[in-house]
Amino acid sequence: MQQLTLEETARWLEQCEDACILIHQSPDGDCVGAGFALAEMLHQMGKRAAVQCSDPIPDRYGFLLPDAPQETLTPKCILAVDVADPKLLGSLSDQYGTSVDLCIDHHRSNVDYAKRRFLDSAASATCEILYELTKLLPVTITDHMATCLYTGMATDTGCFQYDNTRSETHRAVAALMDACPDVRYAWINRQMFAVKSFGRMQLEQLLIDRMERHFDGKCILICVTQAFLQQFHVDEAELDGIAGFPLQVEGAEIGITMKEKTPGEFRISMRSADYVDVSKICQSLGGGGHVKASGCSMSGTVDEVRQTLLDAVGKALGGMP
């Protein structure tokens, strides 16, 4: 593993050719924005690049996709953005997990799997890092690039309300707005944080009815099983973005969402309101992420997974001030 500076990362990108850009499974605004922003940066430098993900890009991020179809290429270099662990590559892990030439990331739980890495765990989002790279590369920020970078920073900071929002984040956003004033930044915020489909509104009512309170209300848990999805005819795409939903409950310190991806296989999303470092909890369960937002994958019955989670959370809450 070679740890690169930002300047060394920029120089390496200038010499790479025919890049396959990997983003993580269950794609979110930061990895999608970072992937397609980086692809455009490489295109501007006369290079070929294409973004790959093991899962389909959710419709809500469709506005981040380029107008032209992606080119087909045989990669000469493999890049990963916003991917802390090769396991997060999903079905692409076996093909690319041990051959990533450069990883650009902001997760402090990054497991050093790539041949080269630029990691800034203080950055609000990988898109914030890519904005900094635009200042070191012979590229011009276009409206599409600004849309991608802004969306990544906005979504990973909860519209700039999370603790990971720093002064550099606001300066980056201000610079994007100055460079590309025609981008509909307010529209992006509305689409990401305010607009919900009718099905999503119905889903939230169902989730409210099934919220579980633990540890005197300090932990709120929501379990979404395959049976739940089938019983109420819920499209799995409607679940996007529900990880923060439990923390809307007053007094909640930890919010947990259990999503059954396939029978007996759960994707866990964990969020912290204030004191608890949920990355430590998720790392103890084989996952990781950020202090306030982390996740992991678990196998077992609903009751087994729930109990394991609550045991881990109980230990963490025992040290709360």
PDB file of C-alpha atoms in Angstrom:
ATOM      1  CA  MET A   1       0.000   0.000   0.000  1.00  0.00           C
ATOM      2  CA  GLN A   2       1.361   3.400  -1.026  1.00  0.00           C
ATOM      3  CA  GLN A   3      -0.133   6.401   0.732  1.00  0.00           C
ATOM      4  CA  LEU A   4      -0.372   9.325  -1.691  1.00  0.00           C
ATOM      5  CA  THR A   5      -0.661  13.031  -1.089  1.00  0.00           C
ATOM      6  CA  LEU A   6      -3.357  14.952  -2.945  1.00  0.00           C
ATOM      7  CA  GLU A   7      -0.708  16.285  -5.345  1.00  0.00           C
ATOM      8  CA  GLU A   8       0.643  12.774  -5.980  1.00  0.00           C
ATOM      9  CA  THR A   9      -2.905  11.549  -6.590  1.00  0.00           C
ATOM     10  CA  ALA A  10      -3.424  14.262  -9.202  1.00  0.00           C
ATOM     11  CA  ARG A  11      -0.141  13.369 -10.950  1.00  0.00           C
ATOM     12  CA  TRP A  12      -1.074   9.672 -10.979  1.00  0.00           C
ATOM     13  CA  LEU A  13      -4.481  10.437 -12.504  1.00  0.00           C
ATOM     14  CA  GLU A  14      -2.783  12.465 -15.224  1.00  0.00           C
ATOM     15  CA  GLN A  15      -0.804   9.414 -16.362  1.00  0.00           C
ATOM     16  CA  CYS A  16      -3.457   6.693 -16.014  1.00  0.00           C
ATOM     17  CA  GLU A  17      -5.221   5.343 -19.117  1.00  0.00           C
ATOM     18  CA  ASP A  18      -8.483   3.492 -19.829  1.00  0.00           C
ATOM     19  CA  ALA A  19      -9.849   3.686 -16.302  1.00  0.00           C
ATOM     20  CA  CYS A  20     -12.536   1.509 -14.772  1.00  0.00           C
ATOM     21  CA  ILE A  21     -14.022   3.508 -11.876  1.00  0.00           C
ATOM     22  CA  LEU A  22     -15.615   1.318  -9.206  1.00  0.00           C
ATOM     23  CA  ILE A  23     -18.290   2.535  -6.779  1.00  0.00           C
ATOM     24  CA  HIS A  24     -19.856   0.606  -3.926  1.00  0.00           C
ATOM     25  CA  GLN A  25     -22.963  -1.551  -3.889  1.00  0.00           C
ATOM     26  CA  SER A  26     -26.218   0.072  -2.747  1.00  0.00           C
ATOM     27  CA  PRO A  27     -24.947   3.275  -4.376  1.00  0.00           C
ATOM     28  CA  ASP A  28     -25.583   6.623  -2.709  1.00  0.00           C
ATOM     29  CA  GLY A  29     -25.205  10.238  -3.793  1.00  0.00           C
ATOM     30  CA  ASP A  30     -21.538  10.505  -2.856  1.00  0.00           C
ATOM     31  CA  CYS A  31     -20.249   7.432  -4.669  1.00  0.00           C
ATOM     32  CA  VAL A  32     -22.407   8.058  -7.753  1.00  0.00           C
ATOM     33  CA  GLY A  33     -21.442  11.740  -7.845  1.00  0.00           C
ATOM     34  CA  ALA A  34     -17.762  10.959  -7.267  1.00  0.00           C
ATOM     35  CA  GLY A  35     -17.682   8.213  -9.880  1.00  0.00           C
ATOM     36  CA  PHE A  36     -19.199  10.240 -12.695  1.00  0.00           C
ATOM     37  CA  ALA A  37     -17.374  13.457 -11.751  1.00  0.00           C
ATOM     38  CA  LEU A  38     -14.059  11.595 -11.888  1.00  0.00           C
ATOM     39  CA  ALA A  39     -14.995  10.031 -15.225  1.00  0.00           C
ATOM     40  CA  GLU A  40     -15.650  13.489 -16.665  1.00  0.00           C
ATOM     41  CA  MET A  41     -12.371  14.797 -15.269  1.00  0.00           C
ATOM     42  CA  LEU A  42     -10.502  11.977 -17.017  1.00  0.00           C
ATOM     43  CA  HIS A  43     -12.445  12.568 -20.237  1.00  0.00           C
ATOM     44  CA  GLN A  44     -11.382  16.215 -20.196  1.00  0.00           C
ATOM     45  CA  MET A  45      -7.767  15.049 -19.993  1.00  0.00           C
ATOM     46  CA  GLY A  46      -8.267  12.969 -23.139  1.00  0.00           C
ATOM     47  CA  LYS A  47      -8.628   9.636 -21.359  1.00  0.00           C
ATOM     48  CA  ARG A  48     -11.247   6.914 -21.565  1.00  0.00           C
ATOM     49  CA  ALA A  49     -13.148   6.042 -18.406  1.00  0.00           C
ATOM     50  CA  ALA A  50     -16.291   4.178 -17.362  1.00  0.00           C
ATOM     51  CA  VAL A  51     -18.068   3.759 -14.014  1.00  0.00           C
ATOM     52  CA  GLN A  52     -19.049   0.298 -12.794  1.00  0.00           C
ATOM     53  CA  CYS A  53     -21.316  -0.709  -9.924  1.00  0.00           C
ATOM     54  CA  SER A  54     -22.623  -4.131  -8.915  1.00  0.00           C
ATOM     55  CA  ASP A  55     -26.103  -2.665  -8.345  1.00  0.00           C
ATOM     56  CA  PRO A  56     -28.281  -0.525 -10.617  1.00  0.00           C
ATOM     57  CA  ILE A  57     -28.047   3.229 -10.025  1.00  0.00           C
ATOM     58  CA  PRO A  58     -31.290   4.232  -8.228  1.00  0.00           C
ATOM     59  CA  ASP A  59     -33.674   6.374 -10.249  1.00  0.00           C
ATOM     60  CA  ARG A  60     -33.353   9.221  -7.746  1.00  0.00           C
ATOM     61  CA  TYR A  61     -29.716   9.662  -8.842  1.00  0.00           C
ATOM     62  CA  GLY A  62     -30.509   9.413 -12.539  1.00  0.00           C
ATOM     63  CA  PHE A  63     -29.844  13.145 -13.030  1.00  0.00           C
ATOM     64  CA  LEU A  64     -26.165  12.491 -12.221  1.00  0.00           C
ATOM     65  CA  LEU A  65     -25.677  10.181 -15.179  1.00  0.00           C
ATOM     66  CA  PRO A  66     -24.012  11.633 -18.281  1.00  0.00           C
ATOM     67  CA  ASP A  67     -26.128  12.269 -21.368  1.00  0.00           C
ATOM     68  CA  ALA A  68     -23.941  10.088 -23.581  1.00  0.00           C
ATOM     69  CA  PRO A  69     -23.799   6.324 -22.962  1.00  0.00           C
ATOM     70  CA  GLN A  70     -20.660   5.053 -21.283  1.00  0.00           C
ATOM     71  CA  GLU A  71     -17.911   3.780 -23.536  1.00  0.00           C
ATOM     72  CA  THR A  72     -16.910   0.120 -23.546  1.00  0.00           C
ATOM     73  CA  LEU A  73     -13.258  -0.371 -22.657  1.00  0.00           C
ATOM     74  CA  THR A  74     -10.735  -2.920 -21.521  1.00  0.00           C
ATOM     75  CA  PRO A  75      -9.338  -1.233 -18.411  1.00  0.00           C
ATOM     76  CA  LYS A  76      -5.652  -0.558 -17.997  1.00  0.00           C
ATOM     77  CA  CYS A  77      -6.156   0.872 -14.506  1.00  0.00           C
ATOM     78  CA  ILE A  78      -8.732   0.237 -11.808  1.00  0.00           C
ATOM     79  CA  LEU A  79      -9.894   3.110  -9.601  1.00  0.00           C
ATOM     80  CA  ALA A  80     -12.228   2.968  -6.612  1.00  0.00           C
ATOM     81  CA  VAL A  81     -13.985   6.000  -5.150  1.00  0.00           C
ATOM     82  CA  ASP A  82     -15.839   6.058  -1.819  1.00  0.00           C
ATOM     83  CA  VAL A  83     -15.168   2.332  -1.333  1.00  0.00           C
ATOM     84  CA  ALA A  84     -13.728   1.581   2.106  1.00  0.00           C
ATOM     85  CA  ASP A  85     -13.569  -2.207   1.722  1.00  0.00           C
ATOM     86  CA  PRO A  86     -13.488  -4.463  -1.362  1.00  0.00           C
ATOM     87  CA  LYS A  87     -16.425  -6.377   0.124  1.00  0.00           C
ATOM     88  CA  LEU A  88     -18.509  -3.290  -0.673  1.00  0.00           C
ATOM     89  CA  LEU A  89     -17.947  -3.887  -4.373  1.00  0.00           C
ATOM     90  CA  GLY A  90     -20.561  -6.631  -4.193  1.00  0.00           C
ATOM     91  CA  SER A  91     -20.490  -8.967  -7.183  1.00  0.00           C
ATOM     92  CA  LEU A  92     -17.509  -7.045  -8.600  1.00  0.00           C
ATOM     93  CA  SER A  93     -15.352  -7.899  -5.593  1.00  0.00           C
ATOM     94  CA  ASP A  94     -14.020 -11.193  -6.939  1.00  0.00           C
ATOM     95  CA  GLN A  95     -13.119  -9.578 -10.262  1.00  0.00           C
ATOM     96  CA  TYR A  96     -11.542  -6.364  -9.003  1.00  0.00           C
ATOM     97  CA  GLY A  97     -11.112  -6.551  -5.217  1.00  0.00           C
ATOM     98  CA  THR A  98      -7.394  -7.331  -5.281  1.00  0.00           C
ATOM     99  CA  SER A  99      -6.460  -5.280  -8.357  1.00  0.00           C
ATOM    100  CA  VAL A 100      -7.473  -1.717  -7.457  1.00  0.00           C
ATOM    101  CA  ASP A 101      -4.650   0.589  -8.509  1.00  0.00           C
ATOM    102  CA  LEU A 102      -5.897   3.691  -6.693  1.00  0.00           C
ATOM    103  CA  CYS A 103      -8.547   4.255  -4.041  1.00  0.00           C
ATOM    104  CA  ILE A 104      -9.810   7.752  -3.227  1.00  0.00           C
ATOM    105  CA  ASP A 105     -11.870   7.742  -0.042  1.00  0.00           C
ATOM    106  CA  HIS A 106     -12.930   9.599   3.090  1.00  0.00           C
ATOM    107  CA  HIS A 107     -13.916   6.676   5.345  1.00  0.00           C
ATOM    108  CA  ARG A 108     -11.597   6.261   8.307  1.00  0.00           C
ATOM    109  CA  SER A 109     -12.518   2.552   8.296  1.00  0.00           C
ATOM    110  CA  ASN A 110     -10.796   2.095   4.909  1.00  0.00           C
ATOM    111  CA  VAL A 111      -8.958  -1.254   5.048  1.00  0.00           C
ATOM    112  CA  ASP A 112      -5.895  -0.443   2.876  1.00  0.00           C
ATOM    113  CA  TYR A 113      -6.820  -2.846   0.086  1.00  0.00           C
ATOM    114  CA  ALA A 114      -5.648  -0.819  -2.929  1.00  0.00           C
ATOM    115  CA  LYS A 115      -2.121  -0.547  -4.323  1.00  0.00           C
ATOM    116  CA  ARG A 116      -2.292   3.228  -3.801  1.00  0.00           C
ATOM    117  CA  ARG A 117      -4.593   5.273  -1.630  1.00  0.00           C
ATOM    118  CA  PHE A 118      -5.520   8.848  -0.946  1.00  0.00           C
ATOM    119  CA  LEU A 119      -7.550   9.015   2.260  1.00  0.00           C
ATOM    120  CA  ASP A 120      -8.855  12.175   3.911  1.00  0.00           C
ATOM    121  CA  SER A 121     -11.084  11.063   6.760  1.00  0.00           C
ATOM    122  CA  ALA A 122     -11.773  14.695   7.702  1.00  0.00           C
ATOM    123  CA  ALA A 123     -13.452  15.376   4.359  1.00  0.00           C
ATOM    124  CA  SER A 124     -17.236  15.479   4.413  1.00  0.00           C
ATOM    125  CA  ALA A 125     -17.484  13.325   1.288  1.00  0.00           C
ATOM    126  CA  THR A 126     -15.373  11.791  -1.417  1.00  0.00           C
ATOM    127  CA  CYS A 127     -16.862  14.452  -3.687  1.00  0.00           C
ATOM    128  CA  GLU A 128     -15.197  17.100  -1.517  1.00  0.00           C
ATOM    129  CA  ILE A 129     -11.840  15.437  -2.206  1.00  0.00           C
ATOM    130  CA  LEU A 130     -12.559  15.365  -5.932  1.00  0.00           C
ATOM    131  CA  TYR A 131     -13.379  19.073  -5.852  1.00  0.00           C
ATOM    132  CA  GLU A 132      -9.915  19.671  -4.355  1.00  0.00           C
ATOM    133  CA  LEU A 133      -8.412  17.562  -7.164  1.00  0.00           C
ATOM    134  CA  THR A 134     -10.034  19.798  -9.788  1.00  0.00           C
ATOM    135  CA  LYS A 135      -7.727  22.573  -8.572  1.00  0.00           C
ATOM    136  CA  LEU A 136      -4.651  20.455  -9.315  1.00  0.00           C
ATOM    137  CA  LEU A 137      -5.686  18.962 -12.661  1.00  0.00           C
ATOM    138  CA  PRO A 138      -6.049  20.545 -16.122  1.00  0.00           C
ATOM    139  CA  VAL A 139      -9.842  20.375 -16.013  1.00  0.00           C
ATOM    140  CA  THR A 140     -12.733  22.832 -16.022  1.00  0.00           C
ATOM    141  CA  ILE A 141     -15.700  22.361 -13.726  1.00  0.00           C
ATOM    142  CA  THR A 142     -18.784  21.920 -15.903  1.00  0.00           C
ATOM    143  CA  ASP A 143     -22.425  22.116 -14.843  1.00  0.00           C
ATOM    144  CA  HIS A 144     -22.633  18.318 -14.820  1.00  0.00           C
ATOM    145  CA  MET A 145     -19.480  18.000 -12.736  1.00  0.00           C
ATOM    146  CA  ALA A 146     -20.726  20.635 -10.284  1.00  0.00           C
ATOM    147  CA  THR A 147     -24.057  18.795 -10.031  1.00  0.00           C
ATOM    148  CA  CYS A 148     -22.259  15.551  -9.194  1.00  0.00           C
ATOM    149  CA  LEU A 149     -19.879  17.084  -6.645  1.00  0.00           C
ATOM    150  CA  TYR A 150     -22.571  19.165  -4.934  1.00  0.00           C
ATOM    151  CA  THR A 151     -24.926  16.175  -4.662  1.00  0.00           C
ATOM    152  CA  GLY A 152     -22.216  14.055  -3.064  1.00  0.00           C
ATOM    153  CA  MET A 153     -21.422  16.653  -0.433  1.00  0.00           C
ATOM    154  CA  ALA A 154     -25.069  17.484   0.232  1.00  0.00           C
ATOM    155  CA  THR A 155     -26.183  13.877   0.675  1.00  0.00           C
ATOM    156  CA  ASP A 156     -23.232  12.774   2.822  1.00  0.00           C
ATOM    157  CA  THR A 157     -23.765  15.728   5.181  1.00  0.00           C
ATOM    158  CA  GLY A 158     -27.556  15.468   5.402  1.00  0.00           C
ATOM    159  CA  CYS A 159     -27.874  18.785   3.573  1.00  0.00           C
ATOM    160  CA  PHE A 160     -24.970  20.194   5.608  1.00  0.00           C
ATOM    161  CA  GLN A 161     -26.457  19.429   9.033  1.00  0.00           C
ATOM    162  CA  TYR A 162     -24.153  16.579  10.164  1.00  0.00           C
ATOM    163  CA  ASP A 163     -20.979  16.998  12.188  1.00  0.00           C
ATOM    164  CA  ASN A 164     -18.825  16.061   9.193  1.00  0.00           C
ATOM    165  CA  THR A 165     -19.685  19.405   7.582  1.00  0.00           C
ATOM    166  CA  ARG A 166     -16.619  21.620   7.912  1.00  0.00           C
ATOM    167  CA  SER A 167     -15.607  25.055   6.717  1.00  0.00           C
ATOM    168  CA  GLU A 168     -13.812  23.510   3.723  1.00  0.00           C
ATOM    169  CA  THR A 169     -17.112  21.897   2.710  1.00  0.00           C
ATOM    170  CA  HIS A 170     -18.905  25.228   2.606  1.00  0.00           C
ATOM    171  CA  ARG A 171     -16.019  26.814   0.714  1.00  0.00           C
ATOM    172  CA  ALA A 172     -16.102  24.010  -1.847  1.00  0.00           C
ATOM    173  CA  VAL A 173     -19.855  24.408  -2.323  1.00  0.00           C
ATOM    174  CA  ALA A 174     -19.523  28.181  -2.624  1.00  0.00           C
ATOM    175  CA  ALA A 175     -16.842  27.740  -5.276  1.00  0.00           C
ATOM    176  CA  LEU A 176     -19.065  25.356  -7.242  1.00  0.00           C
ATOM    177  CA  MET A 177     -21.915  27.865  -7.088  1.00  0.00           C
ATOM    178  CA  ASP A 178     -19.619  30.651  -8.291  1.00  0.00           C
ATOM    179  CA  ALA A 179     -18.219  28.539 -11.119  1.00  0.00           C
ATOM    180  CA  CYS A 180     -21.568  27.078 -12.238  1.00  0.00           C
ATOM    181  CA  PRO A 181     -24.381  29.435 -11.185  1.00  0.00           C
ATOM    182  CA  ASP A 182     -26.906  27.845 -13.566  1.00  0.00           C
ATOM    183  CA  VAL A 183     -26.945  24.510 -11.720  1.00  0.00           C
ATOM    184  CA  ARG A 184     -30.244  24.065  -9.859  1.00  0.00           C
ATOM    185  CA  TYR A 185     -28.780  23.548  -6.383  1.00  0.00           C
ATOM    186  CA  ALA A 186     -32.093  24.196  -4.611  1.00  0.00           C
ATOM    187  CA  TRP A 187     -33.759  21.637  -6.898  1.00  0.00           C
ATOM    188  CA  ILE A 188     -31.121  19.067  -5.946  1.00  0.00           C
ATOM    189  CA  ASN A 189     -31.810  19.696  -2.253  1.00  0.00           C
ATOM    190  CA  ARG A 190     -35.539  19.326  -2.767  1.00  0.00           C
ATOM    191  CA  GLN A 191     -35.143  16.082  -4.723  1.00  0.00           C
ATOM    192  CA  MET A 192     -32.721  14.591  -2.207  1.00  0.00           C
ATOM    193  CA  PHE A 193     -34.342  15.708   1.048  1.00  0.00           C
ATOM    194  CA  ALA A 194     -37.945  16.842   0.585  1.00  0.00           C
ATOM    195  CA  VAL A 195     -39.701  15.089  -2.295  1.00  0.00           C
ATOM    196  CA  LYS A 196     -41.113  11.638  -1.516  1.00  0.00           C
ATOM    197  CA  SER A 197     -43.253   9.382  -3.633  1.00  0.00           C
ATOM    198  CA  PHE A 198     -46.716   8.432  -2.433  1.00  0.00           C
ATOM    199  CA  GLY A 199     -45.413   4.913  -1.898  1.00  0.00           C
ATOM    200  CA  ARG A 200     -42.601   6.251   0.279  1.00  0.00           C
ATOM    201  CA  MET A 201     -45.073   8.219   2.409  1.00  0.00           C
ATOM    202  CA  GLN A 202     -47.119   5.060   2.914  1.00  0.00           C
ATOM    203  CA  LEU A 203     -43.946   3.160   3.759  1.00  0.00           C
ATOM    204  CA  GLU A 204     -42.984   5.685   6.423  1.00  0.00           C
ATOM    205  CA  GLN A 205     -46.368   5.215   8.089  1.00  0.00           C
ATOM    206  CA  LEU A 206     -45.803   1.458   8.124  1.00  0.00           C
ATOM    207  CA  LEU A 207     -42.311   1.955   9.572  1.00  0.00           C
ATOM    208  CA  ILE A 208     -43.639   4.236  12.303  1.00  0.00           C
ATOM    209  CA  ASP A 209     -46.107   1.532  13.301  1.00  0.00           C
ATOM    210  CA  ARG A 210     -43.250  -0.967  13.592  1.00  0.00           C
ATOM    211  CA  MET A 211     -40.580   1.105  15.308  1.00  0.00           C
ATOM    212  CA  GLU A 212     -38.972  -0.583  18.301  1.00  0.00           C
ATOM    213  CA  ARG A 213     -37.768   1.407  21.323  1.00  0.00           C
ATOM    214  CA  HIS A 214     -34.856   0.012  23.318  1.00  0.00           C
ATOM    215  CA  PHE A 215     -32.736   1.264  26.214  1.00  0.00           C
ATOM    216  CA  ASP A 216     -35.350   3.751  27.442  1.00  0.00           C
ATOM    217  CA  GLY A 217     -35.775   5.171  23.964  1.00  0.00           C
ATOM    218  CA  LYS A 218     -32.068   5.824  23.364  1.00  0.00           C
ATOM    219  CA  CYS A 219     -32.084   3.260  20.553  1.00  0.00           C
ATOM    220  CA  ILE A 220     -34.747   3.101  17.846  1.00  0.00           C
ATOM    221  CA  LEU A 221     -34.715   0.035  15.600  1.00  0.00           C
ATOM    222  CA  ILE A 222     -36.586  -0.635  12.371  1.00  0.00           C
ATOM    223  CA  CYS A 223     -36.610  -4.064  10.754  1.00  0.00           C
ATOM    224  CA  VAL A 224     -37.613  -4.442   7.107  1.00  0.00           C
ATOM    225  CA  THR A 225     -37.897  -8.114   6.156  1.00  0.00           C
ATOM    226  CA  GLN A 226     -38.592  -9.700   2.803  1.00  0.00           C
ATOM    227  CA  ALA A 227     -41.971 -10.753   4.192  1.00  0.00           C
ATOM    228  CA  PHE A 228     -42.716  -7.094   5.015  1.00  0.00           C
ATOM    229  CA  LEU A 229     -41.853  -6.014   1.483  1.00  0.00           C
ATOM    230  CA  GLN A 230     -44.064  -8.726  -0.013  1.00  0.00           C
ATOM    231  CA  GLN A 231     -46.984  -8.208   2.373  1.00  0.00           C
ATOM    232  CA  PHE A 232     -47.231  -4.480   1.725  1.00  0.00           C
ATOM    233  CA  HIS A 233     -46.043  -4.544  -1.901  1.00  0.00           C
ATOM    234  CA  VAL A 234     -43.137  -2.213  -1.129  1.00  0.00           C
ATOM    235  CA  ASP A 235     -40.633  -1.604  -3.907  1.00  0.00           C
ATOM    236  CA  GLU A 236     -37.149  -2.026  -2.428  1.00  0.00           C
ATOM    237  CA  ALA A 237     -36.122   1.214  -4.144  1.00  0.00           C
ATOM    238  CA  GLU A 238     -38.491   3.026  -1.782  1.00  0.00           C
ATOM    239  CA  LEU A 239     -36.182   2.094   1.116  1.00  0.00           C
ATOM    240  CA  ASP A 240     -33.422   4.373  -0.136  1.00  0.00           C
ATOM    241  CA  GLY A 241     -32.552   6.986   2.461  1.00  0.00           C
ATOM    242  CA  ILE A 242     -34.468   5.542   5.421  1.00  0.00           C
ATOM    243  CA  ALA A 243     -31.315   5.034   7.529  1.00  0.00           C
ATOM    244  CA  GLY A 244     -31.756   8.420   9.233  1.00  0.00           C
ATOM    245  CA  PHE A 245     -35.466   7.919   9.834  1.00  0.00           C
ATOM    246  CA  PRO A 246     -35.166   6.395  13.375  1.00  0.00           C
ATOM    247  CA  LEU A 247     -33.185   9.408  14.635  1.00  0.00           C
ATOM    248  CA  GLN A 248     -36.183  11.647  14.034  1.00  0.00           C
ATOM    249  CA  VAL A 249     -37.567  10.277  17.306  1.00  0.00           C
ATOM    250  CA  GLU A 250     -36.918  12.652  20.199  1.00  0.00           C
ATOM    251  CA  GLY A 251     -34.411  11.246  22.671  1.00  0.00           C
ATOM    252  CA  ALA A 252     -32.941   8.722  20.238  1.00  0.00           C
ATOM    253  CA  GLU A 253     -29.156   8.480  20.324  1.00  0.00           C
ATOM    254  CA  ILE A 254     -28.747   5.491  17.986  1.00  0.00           C
ATOM    255  CA  GLY A 255     -30.926   4.602  15.016  1.00  0.00           C
ATOM    256  CA  ILE A 256     -30.714   1.143  13.455  1.00  0.00           C
ATOM    257  CA  THR A 257     -32.254  -0.048  10.217  1.00  0.00           C
ATOM    258  CA  MET A 258     -32.188  -3.772   9.445  1.00  0.00           C
ATOM    259  CA  LYS A 259     -32.901  -4.494   5.776  1.00  0.00           C
ATOM    260  CA  GLU A 260     -33.211  -8.120   4.704  1.00  0.00           C
ATOM    261  CA  LYS A 261     -31.596  -8.233   1.259  1.00  0.00           C
ATOM    262  CA  THR A 262     -32.136 -11.972   0.750  1.00  0.00           C
ATOM    263  CA  PRO A 263     -33.606 -14.503   3.191  1.00  0.00           C
ATOM    264  CA  GLY A 264     -31.414 -14.520   6.292  1.00  0.00           C
ATOM    265  CA  GLU A 265     -29.004 -11.856   4.981  1.00  0.00           C
ATOM    266  CA  PHE A 266     -29.309  -8.367   6.438  1.00  0.00           C
ATOM    267  CA  ARG A 267     -27.766  -5.019   5.578  1.00  0.00           C
ATOM    268  CA  ILE A 268     -27.481  -2.924   8.732  1.00  0.00           C
ATOM    269  CA  SER A 269     -27.401   0.877   8.713  1.00  0.00           C
ATOM    270  CA  MET A 270     -26.576   2.604  11.983  1.00  0.00           C
ATOM    271  CA  ARG A 271     -26.723   6.310  12.768  1.00  0.00           C
ATOM    272  CA  SER A 272     -25.709   8.303  15.845  1.00  0.00           C
ATOM    273  CA  ALA A 273     -27.285  11.545  17.007  1.00  0.00           C
ATOM    274  CA  ASP A 274     -24.568  12.834  19.293  1.00  0.00           C
ATOM    275  CA  TYR A 275     -22.331  10.842  21.630  1.00  0.00           C
ATOM    276  CA  VAL A 276     -21.901   7.313  20.305  1.00  0.00           C
ATOM    277  CA  ASP A 277     -19.298   6.319  17.713  1.00  0.00           C
ATOM    278  CA  VAL A 278     -21.308   3.854  15.635  1.00  0.00           C
ATOM    279  CA  SER A 279     -18.292   3.057  13.444  1.00  0.00           C
ATOM    280  CA  LYS A 280     -16.789   1.199  16.417  1.00  0.00           C
ATOM    281  CA  ILE A 281     -20.000  -0.778  16.882  1.00  0.00           C
ATOM    282  CA  CYS A 282     -20.141  -1.707  13.196  1.00  0.00           C
ATOM    283  CA  GLN A 283     -16.442  -2.561  13.082  1.00  0.00           C
ATOM    284  CA  SER A 284     -17.016  -5.035  15.918  1.00  0.00           C
ATOM    285  CA  LEU A 285     -19.625  -6.642  13.666  1.00  0.00           C
ATOM    286  CA  GLY A 286     -17.440  -6.774  10.556  1.00  0.00           C
ATOM    287  CA  GLY A 287     -18.415  -3.433   9.014  1.00  0.00           C
ATOM    288  CA  GLY A 288     -17.414   0.192   9.448  1.00  0.00           C
ATOM    289  CA  GLY A 289     -17.922   3.715   8.212  1.00  0.00           C
ATOM    290  CA  HIS A 290     -18.101   7.076   9.942  1.00  0.00           C
ATOM    291  CA  VAL A 291     -18.500   8.115  13.574  1.00  0.00           C
ATOM    292  CA  LYS A 292     -22.123   9.145  12.978  1.00  0.00           C
ATOM    293  CA  ALA A 293     -23.026   6.873  10.050  1.00  0.00           C
ATOM    294  CA  SER A 294     -21.869   3.294   9.593  1.00  0.00           C
ATOM    295  CA  GLY A 295     -23.068  -0.093   8.484  1.00  0.00           C
ATOM    296  CA  CYS A 296     -22.385  -3.800   8.270  1.00  0.00           C
ATOM    297  CA  SER A 297     -23.801  -7.022   6.868  1.00  0.00           C
ATOM    298  CA  MET A 298     -25.113  -9.807   9.098  1.00  0.00           C
ATOM    299  CA  SER A 299     -26.568 -13.282   8.661  1.00  0.00           C
ATOM    300  CA  GLY A 300     -29.168 -15.096  10.747  1.00  0.00           C
ATOM    301  CA  THR A 301     -32.784 -14.966  11.729  1.00  0.00           C
ATOM    302  CA  VAL A 302     -34.451 -11.653  12.515  1.00  0.00           C
ATOM    303  CA  ASP A 303     -34.306 -12.386  16.244  1.00  0.00           C
ATOM    304  CA  GLU A 304     -30.652 -13.461  16.141  1.00  0.00           C
ATOM    305  CA  VAL A 305     -29.503 -10.394  14.227  1.00  0.00           C
ATOM    306  CA  ARG A 306     -31.608  -8.045  16.372  1.00  0.00           C
ATOM    307  CA  GLN A 307     -30.201  -9.484  19.590  1.00  0.00           C
ATOM    308  CA  THR A 308     -26.594  -9.280  18.384  1.00  0.00           C
ATOM    309  CA  LEU A 309     -27.130  -5.650  17.428  1.00  0.00           C
ATOM    310  CA  LEU A 310     -28.771  -4.752  20.720  1.00  0.00           C
ATOM    311  CA  ASP A 311     -26.001  -6.460  22.705  1.00  0.00           C
ATOM    312  CA  ALA A 312     -23.400  -4.366  20.860  1.00  0.00           C
ATOM    313  CA  VAL A 313     -25.416  -1.162  21.242  1.00  0.00           C
ATOM    314  CA  GLY A 314     -25.945  -1.841  24.948  1.00  0.00           C
ATOM    315  CA  LYS A 315     -22.182  -1.938  25.497  1.00  0.00           C
ATOM    316  CA  ALA A 316     -21.754   1.338  23.617  1.00  0.00           C
ATOM    317  CA  LEU A 317     -24.545   3.106  25.491  1.00  0.00           C
ATOM    318  CA  GLY A 318     -23.054   1.958  28.777  1.00  0.00           C
ATOM    319  CA  GLY A 319     -20.203   4.381  28.154  1.00  0.00           C
ATOM    320  CA  MET A 320     -22.410   7.310  27.230  1.00  0.00           C
ATOM    321  CA  PRO A 321     -22.077  10.479  29.319  1.00  0.00           C
TER     322      PRO A 321
END
